[in-house]
Amino acid sequence: MTARNKKILWWTGGAVIAALVLLYFFCPPVHKLGNALLGRNEKELPRPDTLKTDEYEYGRPVEELEVETIEVPKDSLLDSLLLADSLMAKGLVKPIVGPPPAHVEGFGEGPLPPAPSVDDLPNTSKEAMQEITPVAITELEPFESTNSVVSNKIRTCRSSYNKLVKLYNDFTKTPTAELQEQGAKRKEEMLNELTQLMKLSQAKNDDAGMEEAATLRREVNKMNF
């Protein structure tokens, strides 16, 4: 036998052995046949997809456990709440079984506390009212934009805000229905202008315009016509 034939024979034998090993590990019939030839008696354990009803623990059947049922008295309030949570229709709640509610000593007896006055309510004092009064445009921190379009819009909003503050001051001195209606309309228009300024500043990525719009909006929201 030549060296070449011996090499072919060795390669063939190795391939056959490798194929048998793979079949032994991955083919169940060959695995069982191999165990039988080797004399191994492996007990087959059920898999999760098995149809058998027996349960196994460490390869041995588990005996059925006898349990004792403990009778617990029912809680009518808990049962009623559980039933109310599970029912879809309204008004089908199980009534609570028990004595009717009785009077609690000390509850609801004696005179009622005095009604709150204007002085007792928060943020209604003269000092607090002065704190929320909108300031003039000259007292606000100016925000100058380098963008010409945003800068023109800022000047327009400042002019409108200055007119609105004058109207609000007149309304606080002499609150008439005409000034109230005119002020509410001007306030709504001013808020719309500030919304346009904010959107324009966001589109141009201009911080000064956004700061100006936010500052003026805070002051405009203080005006209650």
XYZ file of N, CA, C and O in Angstrom, residues 13-212:
800
model
N -11.242 7.313 7.468
C -11.574 6.831 8.804
C -11.870 7.965 9.773
O -12.806 7.900 10.588
N -11.110 9.061 9.683
C -11.375 10.216 10.555
C -12.718 10.851 10.277
O -13.444 11.248 11.197
N -13.060 10.950 8.980
C -14.353 11.536 8.627
C -15.502 10.681 9.132
O -16.517 11.184 9.615
N -15.337 9.306 9.026
C -16.396 8.409 9.508
C -16.558 8.529 11.016
O -17.679 8.580 11.551
N -15.460 8.594 11.740
C -15.537 8.719 13.203
C -16.173 10.047 13.599
O -17.015 10.116 14.508
N -15.806 11.139 12.923
C -16.388 12.455 13.228
C -17.891 12.461 12.957
O -18.681 13.020 13.724
N -18.295 11.798 11.839
C -19.723 11.743 11.523
C -20.482 10.954 12.577
O -21.597 11.323 12.984
N -19.904 9.826 13.053
C -20.567 9.036 14.093
C -20.693 9.818 15.400
O -21.721 9.744 16.102
N -19.657 10.575 15.739
C -19.715 11.376 16.978
C -20.789 12.442 16.876
O -21.569 12.671 17.820
N -20.873 13.110 15.732
C -21.906 14.135 15.547
C -23.296 13.530 15.591
O -24.226 14.100 16.187
N -23.457 12.359 14.953
C -24.759 11.694 15.004
C -25.112 11.275 16.420
O -26.268 11.327 16.832
N -24.119 10.874 17.191
C -24.382 10.447 18.567
C -24.887 11.613 19.427
O -25.765 11.449 20.271
N -24.340 12.788 19.179
C -24.718 13.934 20.012
C -25.986 14.619 19.535
O -26.762 15.124 20.350
N -26.244 14.611 18.231
C -27.336 15.412 17.700
C -28.489 14.593 17.124
O -29.513 15.179 16.774
N -28.354 13.309 17.011
C -29.438 12.474 16.471
C -29.927 11.545 17.576
O -29.189 10.632 17.998
N -31.159 11.744 18.111
C -31.641 10.921 19.235
C -31.643 9.422 18.961
O -31.234 8.641 19.837
N -32.107 8.935 17.781
C -32.050 7.474 17.570
C -30.637 6.912 17.640
O -30.394 5.855 18.248
N -29.672 7.614 17.020
C -28.282 7.150 17.086
C -27.753 7.249 18.507
O -26.970 6.398 18.961
N -28.222 8.264 19.257
C -27.801 8.430 20.653
C -28.265 7.234 21.493
O -27.505 6.678 22.300
N -29.554 6.854 21.316
C -30.080 5.698 22.060
C -29.348 4.418 21.666
O -29.026 3.576 22.513
N -29.127 4.245 20.350
C -28.421 3.037 19.885
C -27.002 2.981 20.443
O -26.522 1.928 20.876
N -26.362 4.147 20.487
C -25.009 4.186 21.041
C -24.997 3.862 22.519
O -24.108 3.148 23.013
N -25.981 4.358 23.261
C -26.066 4.043 24.693
C -26.311 2.553 24.909
O -25.776 1.951 25.847
N -27.168 1.980 24.027
C -27.428 0.548 24.169
C -26.168 -0.274 23.885
O -25.881 -1.267 24.566
N -25.397 0.138 22.868
C -24.164 -0.585 22.549
C -23.103 -0.404 23.640
O -22.341 -1.335 23.939
N -23.090 0.787 24.247
C -22.122 1.044 25.309
C -22.555 0.510 26.667
O -21.775 0.533 27.614
N -23.820 0.062 26.755
C -24.320 -0.466 28.017
C -24.754 0.607 28.998
O -24.845 0.350 30.204
N -25.027 1.799 28.505
C -25.483 2.881 29.380
C -27.000 2.877 29.440
O -27.679 2.793 28.425
N -27.579 2.955 30.659
C -29.025 2.953 30.873
C -29.441 4.341 31.364
O -29.695 4.538 32.532
N -29.464 5.315 30.479
C -29.824 6.679 30.846
C -31.326 6.805 30.923
O -32.031 6.428 29.991
N -31.865 7.333 32.072
C -33.311 7.505 32.206
C -33.691 8.822 31.531
O -33.126 9.863 31.832
N -34.644 8.729 30.647
C -35.041 9.918 29.893
C -35.892 10.825 30.775
O -36.886 10.385 31.370
N -35.506 12.061 30.874
C -36.271 13.044 31.635
C -37.203 13.796 30.691
O -36.846 14.070 29.543
N -38.409 14.150 31.162
C -39.352 14.861 30.284
C -38.865 16.270 29.969
O -38.236 16.929 30.789
N -39.141 16.722 28.780
C -38.821 18.071 28.357
C -40.045 18.968 28.545
O -41.150 18.481 28.740
N -39.882 20.303 28.473
C -41.036 21.195 28.661
C -42.144 20.979 27.661
O -43.301 21.247 27.956
N -41.809 20.482 26.454
C -42.839 20.287 25.436
C -43.399 18.864 25.436
O -44.071 18.466 24.500
N -43.115 18.089 26.471
C -43.616 16.722 26.515
C -45.108 16.698 26.803
O -45.665 17.620 27.414
N -45.758 15.634 26.379
C -47.194 15.480 26.615
C -47.492 14.687 27.873
O -48.659 14.471 28.210
N -46.459 14.231 28.558
C -46.685 13.446 29.774
C -47.134 14.353 30.906
O -46.716 15.500 31.013
N -47.998 13.806 31.769
C -48.533 14.586 32.884
C -47.755 14.370 34.164
O -47.985 15.077 35.140
N -46.850 13.389 34.179
C -46.080 13.132 35.399
C -45.072 14.258 35.625
O -44.473 14.762 34.677
N -44.890 14.623 36.886
C -43.899 15.622 37.243
C -42.735 14.923 37.914
O -42.925 13.983 38.693
N -41.542 15.385 37.602
C -40.353 14.717 38.109
C -39.499 15.715 38.884
O -39.411 16.888 38.533
N -38.907 15.225 39.924
C -37.953 16.001 40.696
C -36.741 15.114 40.948
O -36.829 14.096 41.630
N -35.620 15.507 40.377
C -34.396 14.713 40.439
C -34.610 13.303 39.869
O -34.059 12.336 40.373
N -35.472 13.195 38.844
C -35.673 11.919 38.181
C -36.653 10.992 38.862
O -36.867 9.881 38.407
N -37.286 11.399 39.980
C -38.239 10.533 40.683
C -39.589 11.240 40.734
O -39.659 12.460 40.888
N -40.702 10.470 40.633
C -42.028 11.106 40.680
C -42.266 11.789 42.023
O -41.855 11.298 43.076
N -42.915 12.938 41.961
C -43.241 13.692 43.174
C -44.587 13.213 43.686
O -45.563 13.130 42.947
N -44.632 12.899 44.966
C -45.888 12.439 45.556
C -46.824 13.623 45.774
O -46.395 14.749 46.029
N -48.107 13.346 45.680
C -49.090 14.399 45.892
C -49.123 14.789 47.363
O -49.131 13.937 48.255
N -49.126 16.093 47.596
C -49.140 16.607 48.959
C -50.567 16.855 49.407
O -51.393 17.382 48.658
N -50.863 16.466 50.624
C -52.179 16.721 51.203
C -52.124 18.051 51.947
O -51.300 18.244 52.836
N -53.000 18.949 51.554
C -53.017 20.278 52.159
C -54.282 20.439 52.985
O -55.299 19.772 52.739
N -54.208 21.327 53.947
C -55.339 21.601 54.818
C -55.904 22.966 54.470
O -55.167 23.957 54.383
N -57.188 23.016 54.217
C -57.856 24.272 53.875
C -58.263 24.989 55.150
O -58.956 24.423 56.002
N -57.819 26.213 55.286
C -58.131 27.023 56.475
C -59.247 27.981 56.113
O -59.146 28.746 55.151
N -60.303 27.941 56.884
C -61.436 28.830 56.662
C -61.148 30.179 57.319
O -60.921 30.263 58.524
N -61.123 31.233 56.512
C -60.889 32.580 57.015
C -62.182 33.368 56.891
O -62.822 33.339 55.836
N -62.590 34.066 57.956
C -63.830 34.853 57.855
C -63.704 35.945 56.796
O -62.668 36.595 56.678
N -64.742 36.128 56.031
C -64.721 37.092 54.943
C -64.828 38.509 55.474
O -65.515 38.778 56.452
N -64.137 39.401 54.819
C -64.207 40.820 55.130
C -65.197 41.448 54.164
O -64.956 41.545 52.966
N -66.343 41.880 54.688
C -67.390 42.383 53.809
C -66.957 43.653 53.090
O -67.297 43.882 51.928
N -66.182 44.502 53.765
C -65.735 45.736 53.127
C -64.769 45.434 51.986
O -64.872 45.992 50.888
N -63.820 44.509 52.227
C -62.863 44.148 51.182
C -63.564 43.467 50.020
O -63.264 43.735 48.851
N -64.518 42.564 50.316
C -65.264 41.909 49.242
C -66.029 42.922 48.411
O -66.114 42.827 47.184
N -66.611 43.925 49.074
C -67.374 44.931 48.357
C -66.480 45.762 47.444
O -66.835 46.062 46.303
N -65.283 46.110 47.932
C -64.360 46.892 47.107
C -63.851 46.078 45.922
O -63.717 46.591 44.803
N -63.548 44.788 46.158
C -63.089 43.942 45.061
C -64.173 43.770 44.012
O -63.910 43.780 42.812
N -65.413 43.612 44.472
C -66.512 43.445 43.541
C -66.765 44.727 42.760
O -67.019 44.705 41.553
N -66.636 45.871 43.426
C -66.846 47.147 42.749
C -65.759 47.394 41.721
O -66.002 47.992 40.674
N -64.551 46.923 41.990
C -63.449 47.123 41.052
C -63.579 46.222 39.830
O -63.073 46.538 38.752
N -64.243 45.078 39.996
C -64.335 44.121 38.900
C -65.570 44.318 38.039
O -65.616 43.836 36.922
N -66.586 44.998 38.566
C -67.817 45.180 37.799
C -67.674 46.349 36.838
O -67.073 47.372 37.148
N -68.202 46.204 35.637
C -68.123 47.261 34.641
C -69.277 48.242 34.785
O -69.120 49.437 34.583
N -70.456 47.728 35.122
C -71.623 48.598 35.226
C -71.625 49.316 36.564
O -71.126 48.815 37.564
N -72.169 50.506 36.573
C -72.250 51.290 37.799
C -73.489 50.882 38.596
O -74.516 50.492 38.050
N -73.388 51.010 39.906
C -74.532 50.722 40.765
C -74.694 49.268 41.123
O -75.682 48.905 41.759
N -73.746 48.375 40.735
C -73.862 46.958 41.043
C -72.845 46.570 42.108
O -72.192 45.550 42.016
N -72.696 47.402 43.116
C -71.745 47.155 44.182
C -72.442 46.432 45.327
O -73.549 46.778 45.714
N -71.770 45.433 45.845
C -72.322 44.675 46.959
C -72.386 45.564 48.197
O -71.393 46.187 48.567
N -73.540 45.662 48.852
C -73.630 46.529 50.031
C -72.771 45.998 51.173
O -72.564 44.803 51.316
N -72.256 46.923 51.959
C -71.419 46.564 53.089
C -72.288 46.037 54.219
O -73.281 46.664 54.613
N -71.916 44.875 54.728
C -72.662 44.259 55.822
C -72.082 44.752 57.135
O -70.884 44.609 57.390
N -72.900 45.346 57.962
C -72.416 45.836 59.241
C -73.347 46.884 59.807
O -74.357 47.260 59.191
N -73.053 47.368 60.987
C -73.926 48.367 61.611
C -73.854 49.690 60.880
O -72.844 50.012 60.238
N -74.919 50.489 60.950
C -74.896 51.792 60.292
C -73.901 52.723 60.982
O -73.558 52.533 62.143
N -73.402 53.718 60.278
C -72.455 54.645 60.895
C -73.086 55.417 62.039
O -74.231 55.879 61.948
N -72.349 55.539 63.103
C -72.836 56.237 64.288
C -72.123 57.563 64.439
O -71.135 57.842 63.776
N -72.628 58.383 65.321
C -72.053 59.708 65.557
C -70.744 59.577 66.319
O -70.618 58.789 67.262
N -69.741 60.331 65.868
C -68.459 60.353 66.539
C -68.438 61.527 67.497
O -68.715 62.672 67.097
N -68.151 61.250 68.732
C -68.190 62.287 69.761
C -67.146 63.364 69.466
O -65.978 63.085 69.216
N -67.574 64.604 69.485
C -66.683 65.734 69.239
C -66.605 66.163 67.797
O -66.059 67.230 67.500
N -67.159 65.368 66.884
C -67.098 65.705 65.461
C -68.351 66.482 65.072
O -69.470 65.990 65.228
N -68.174 67.695 64.567
C -69.307 68.509 64.142
C -69.986 69.248 65.265
O -71.047 69.846 65.042
N -69.439 69.228 66.444
C -70.037 69.923 67.581
C -69.363 71.273 67.774
O -68.197 71.457 67.454
N -70.088 72.203 68.320
C -69.550 73.526 68.582
C -69.722 74.453 67.404
O -70.127 74.031 66.311
N -69.393 75.732 67.594
C -69.571 76.715 66.502
C -68.561 76.502 65.393
O -67.475 75.979 65.588
N -68.946 76.904 64.203
C -68.065 76.792 63.043
C -66.965 77.845 63.106
O -67.156 78.925 63.695
N -65.802 77.600 62.526
C -64.746 78.605 62.512
C -65.144 79.791 61.652
O -65.995 79.673 60.768
N -64.561 80.945 61.905
C -64.942 82.127 61.112
C -64.549 81.957 59.654
O -63.562 81.302 59.328
N -65.359 82.543 58.794
C -65.084 82.463 57.356
C -63.828 83.257 57.027
O -63.550 84.290 57.648
N -63.024 82.811 56.064
C -61.797 83.542 55.718
C -62.122 84.891 55.084
O -63.070 85.022 54.305
N -61.356 85.866 55.436
C -61.511 87.206 54.873
C -60.488 87.418 53.768
O -59.650 86.566 53.497
N -60.561 88.577 53.142
C -59.626 88.893 52.063
C -58.206 88.986 52.584
O -57.238 88.629 51.905
N -58.065 89.447 53.851
C -56.724 89.592 54.418
C -56.075 88.238 54.686
O -54.841 88.151 54.779
N -56.905 87.177 54.888
C -56.350 85.860 55.178
C -55.889 85.120 53.930
O -55.144 84.144 54.028
N -56.354 85.520 52.751
C -56.001 84.829 51.522
C -54.588 85.200 51.088
O -54.132 86.325 51.329
N -53.870 84.278 50.453
C -52.484 84.583 50.039
C -52.434 85.507 48.835
O -53.327 85.490 47.981
N -51.390 86.330 48.803
C -51.096 87.203 47.666
C -52.241 88.165 47.347
O -52.556 88.436 46.198
N -52.925 88.654 48.394
C -53.984 89.632 48.169
C -53.695 90.950 48.887
O -54.513 91.853 48.828
N -52.580 91.042 49.578
C -52.239 92.284 50.250
C -51.789 93.315 49.226
O -51.511 93.006 48.063
N -51.735 94.568 49.662
C -51.316 95.628 48.753
C -49.881 95.427 48.282
O -49.547 95.676 47.124
N -49.017 94.952 49.201
C -47.631 94.723 48.814
C -47.527 93.649 47.756
O -46.782 93.759 46.776
N -48.314 92.547 47.949
C -48.268 91.467 46.964
C -48.834 91.895 45.625
O -48.329 91.505 44.569
N -49.888 92.735 45.654
C -50.462 93.209 44.398
C -49.483 94.117 43.657
O -49.424 94.116 42.429
N -48.698 94.893 44.413
C -47.725 95.756 43.768
C -46.591 94.937 43.151
O -46.001 95.342 42.153
N -46.291 93.783 43.759
C -45.208 92.959 43.233
C -45.541 92.356 41.871
O -44.662 92.137 41.046
N -46.828 92.074 41.618
C -47.192 91.442 40.358
C -47.618 92.460 39.302
O -48.081 92.100 38.235
N -47.497 93.745 39.603
C -47.842 94.766 38.624
C -46.794 94.778 37.517
O -45.597 94.773 37.801
N -47.193 94.783 36.259
C -46.206 94.788 35.164
C -45.387 96.073 35.178
O -45.895 97.154 35.491
N -44.135 95.960 34.846
C -43.224 97.105 34.864
C -43.191 97.744 33.489
O -43.613 97.160 32.485
N -42.666 98.957 33.461
C -42.552 99.676 32.195
C -41.442 99.071 31.344
O -40.550 98.384 31.840
N -41.506 99.386 30.063
C -40.537 98.800 29.130
C -39.132 99.312 29.414
O -38.134 98.626 29.159
N -39.034 100.524 29.978
C -37.712 101.079 30.269
C -37.036 100.381 31.439
O -35.809 100.461 31.584
N -37.815 99.699 32.297
C -37.235 99.020 33.451
C -36.834 97.586 33.148
O -36.217 96.931 33.989
N -37.202 97.072 31.988
C -36.857 95.702 31.618
C -35.465 95.659 31.006
O -35.019 96.615 30.360
N -34.815 94.535 31.187
C -33.483 94.353 30.612
C -33.599 94.200 29.099
O -34.299 93.307 28.611
N -32.946 95.063 28.339
C -33.061 94.962 26.871
C -32.218 93.813 26.325
O -31.127 93.534 26.806
N -32.745 93.155 25.313
C -32.032 92.074 24.625
C -31.871 92.483 23.162
O -32.856 92.564 22.421
N -30.657 92.771 22.774
C -30.369 93.226 21.418
C -29.965 92.032 20.558
O -29.104 91.255 20.938
N -30.609 91.921 19.411
C -30.328 90.821 18.494
C -29.452 91.306 17.348
O -29.582 92.448 16.882
N -28.581 90.445 16.895
C -27.729 90.763 15.747
C -28.441 90.524 14.418
O -27.986 90.995 13.381
N -29.555 89.785 14.461
C -30.324 89.509 13.247
C -31.291 90.667 13.012
O -32.039 91.077 13.907
N -31.279 91.214 11.818
C -32.097 92.392 11.526
C -33.594 92.080 11.586
O -34.392 92.890 12.076
N -33.996 90.927 11.105
C -35.419 90.567 11.110
C -35.924 90.415 12.542
O -36.974 90.934 12.913
N -35.155 89.697 13.370
C -35.542 89.515 14.769
C -35.501 90.838 15.519
O -36.352 91.131 16.363
N -34.519 91.687 15.198
C -34.409 92.980 15.867
C -35.609 93.873 15.565
O -36.141 94.547 16.457
N -36.081 93.878 14.324
C -37.278 94.658 13.973
C -38.505 94.136 14.698
O -39.354 94.915 15.164
N -38.616 92.805 14.819
C -39.764 92.224 15.523
C -39.715 92.561 17.009
O -40.754 92.792 17.635
N -38.524 92.609 17.592
C -38.391 92.972 19.007
C -38.855 94.408 19.228
O -39.577 94.707 20.189
N -38.458 95.329 18.343
C -38.873 96.731 18.480
C -40.384 96.870 18.355
O -41.012 97.632 19.093
N -41.002 96.084 17.461
C -42.459 96.134 17.317
C -43.152 95.635 18.577
O -44.134 96.230 19.046
N -42.631 94.549 19.155
C -43.237 93.997 20.375
C -43.056 94.943 21.553
O -43.962 95.089 22.387
N -41.911 95.621 21.638
C -41.701 96.570 22.732
C -42.663 97.749 22.628
O -43.197 98.230 23.636
N -42.890 98.226 21.411
C -43.831 99.330 21.213
C -45.250 98.902 21.601
O -45.978 99.648 22.283
N -45.648 97.721 21.198
C -46.982 97.228 21.549
C -47.109 97.022 23.056
O -48.153 97.314 23.653
N -46.043 96.524 23.679
C -46.080 96.305 25.123
C -46.185 97.627 25.875
O -46.917 97.749 26.864
N -45.484 98.660 25.398
C -45.543 99.966 26.049
C -46.958 100.532 25.994
O -47.464 101.089 26.984
N -47.636 100.386 24.856
C -49.022 100.853 24.741
C -49.949 100.043 25.656
O -50.883 100.591 26.254
N -49.683 98.732 25.768
C -50.533 97.888 26.610
C -50.374 98.244 28.085
O -51.350 98.235 28.843
N -49.155 98.571 28.511
C -48.943 98.965 29.911
C -49.682 100.260 30.231
O -50.293 100.402 31.297
N -49.644 101.228 29.312
C -50.384 102.480 29.532
C -51.881 102.217 29.647
O -52.562 102.787 30.513
N -52.401 101.332 28.785
C -53.821 100.996 28.855
C -54.160 100.290 30.167
O -55.211 100.539 30.767
N -53.255 99.429 30.647
C -53.500 98.713 31.899
C -53.473 99.669 33.090
O -54.273 99.546 34.023
N -52.578 100.644 33.066
C -52.537 101.632 34.144
C -53.818 102.458 34.172
O -54.348 102.771 35.254
N -54.322 102.820 33.003
C -55.595 103.548 32.958
C -56.736 102.685 33.477
O -57.643 103.186 34.163
N -56.690 101.395 33.186
C -57.759 100.500 33.636
C -57.737 100.322 35.156
O -58.777 100.244 35.803
N -56.542 100.236 35.739
C -56.463 100.073 37.201
C -56.925 101.331 37.937
O -57.459 101.251 39.045
N -56.741 102.506 37.308
C -57.195 103.745 37.948
C -58.704 103.903 37.819
O -59.397 104.207 38.789
N -59.221 103.698 36.616
C -60.670 103.807 36.370
C -61.130 102.555 35.631
O -61.160 102.510 34.399
N -61.456 101.482 36.368
C -61.866 100.226 35.706
C -63.268 100.318 35.110
O -64.276 100.195 35.801
N -63.325 100.546 33.813
C -64.595 100.590 33.102
C -64.710 99.376 32.185
O -63.721 98.718 31.855
N -65.947 99.089 31.781
C -66.190 97.938 30.904
C -65.538 98.131 29.543
O -65.035 97.181 28.926
N -65.508 99.388 29.074
C -64.903 99.662 27.770
C -63.400 99.414 27.802
O -62.834 98.767 26.895
N -62.729 99.919 28.861
C -61.290 99.688 28.967
C -60.969 98.217 29.180
O -59.955 97.712 28.692
N -61.845 97.524 29.917
C -61.617 96.093 30.143
C -61.687 95.306 28.833
O -60.847 94.448 28.559
N -62.696 95.606 28.028
C -62.831 94.907 26.749
C -61.680 95.245 25.812
O -61.100 94.363 25.156
N -61.305 96.531 25.772
C -60.208 96.946 24.905
C -58.880 96.353 25.379
O -58.060 95.894 24.583
N -58.672 96.294 26.698
C -57.430 95.744 27.221
C -57.302 94.251 26.991
O -56.216 93.752 26.669
N -58.422 93.516 27.167
C -58.376 92.069 26.935
C -58.055 91.763 25.480
O -57.300 90.834 25.164
N -58.594 92.580 24.562
C -58.326 92.372 23.139
C -56.857 92.672 22.822
O -56.193 91.910 22.106
N -56.359 93.805 23.368
C -54.962 94.158 23.128
C -54.016 93.116 23.737
O -52.964 92.808 23.170
N -54.381 92.584 24.890
C -53.540 91.573 25.541
C -53.450 90.314 24.674
O -52.365 89.735 24.514
N -54.577 89.880 24.115
C -54.579 88.700 23.248
C -53.719 88.941 22.009
O -52.950 88.060 21.581
N -53.811 90.140 21.429
C -52.989 90.458 20.256
C -51.507 90.488 20.617
O -50.655 90.029 19.839
N -51.198 91.010 21.822
C -49.804 91.064 22.256
C -49.233 89.666 22.454
O -48.088 89.385 22.079
N -50.010 88.765 23.025
C -49.541 87.391 23.207
C -49.302 86.701 21.870
O -48.354 85.917 21.724
N -50.140 87.008 20.888
C -49.924 86.436 19.551
C -48.635 86.976 18.923
O -47.894 86.234 18.264
N -48.362 88.268 19.126
C -47.112 88.831 18.601
C -45.897 88.190 19.263
O -44.885 87.905 18.603
N -45.977 87.951 20.570
C -44.859 87.313 21.267
C -44.668 85.874 20.816
O -43.536 85.382 20.757
N -45.763 85.198 20.488
C -45.637 83.841 19.943
C -44.929 83.862 18.597
O -44.069 83.009 18.311
N -45.262 84.830 17.766
C -44.574 84.960 16.474
C -43.091 85.271 16.665
O -42.233 84.747 15.942
N -42.775 86.145 17.661
C -41.378 86.466 17.930
C -40.609 85.236 18.402
O -39.460 85.005 17.999
N -41.246 84.422 19.241
C -40.585 83.212 19.737
C -40.315 82.231 18.600
O -39.212 81.671 18.497
N -41.290 82.015 17.739
C -41.108 81.087 16.618
C -40.038 81.598 15.656
O -39.214 80.819 15.153
N -40.043 82.911 15.404
C -39.037 83.490 14.508
C -37.634 83.347 15.102
O -36.678 83.008 14.396
N -37.518 83.577 16.414
C -36.212 83.467 17.065
C -35.712 82.028 17.078
O -34.520 81.765 16.922
N -36.636 81.086 17.282
C -36.235 79.678 17.245
C -35.785 79.268 15.856
O -34.841 78.479 15.702
N -36.463 79.788 14.828
C -36.066 79.448 13.453
C -34.698 80.040 13.116
O -33.902 79.414 12.411
N -34.415 81.243 13.638
C -33.124 81.891 13.375
C -32.068 81.505 14.407
O -30.927 81.965 14.309
N -32.471 80.702 15.411
C -31.557 80.304 16.497
C -30.979 81.541 17.190
O -29.777 81.656 17.417
N -31.888 82.465 17.531
C -31.501 83.739 18.131
C -31.897 83.728 19.608
O -33.084 83.734 19.943
N -30.911 83.723 20.497
C -31.183 83.677 21.939
C -31.791 84.978 22.447
O -32.640 84.968 23.345
N -31.353 86.103 21.904
C -31.872 87.392 22.368
C -33.367 87.514 22.105
O -34.135 87.984 22.958
N -33.799 87.098 20.922
C -35.235 87.154 20.618
C -36.055 86.254 21.520
O -37.149 86.617 21.956
N -35.547 85.058 21.812
C -36.287 84.143 22.692
C -36.363 84.682 24.110
O -37.395 84.582 24.779
N -35.261 85.290 24.599
C -35.276 85.872 25.942
C -36.242 87.053 26.016
O -36.971 87.221 26.995
N -36.255 87.875 24.978
C -37.162 89.025 24.946
C -38.621 88.564 24.940
O -39.458 89.113 25.658
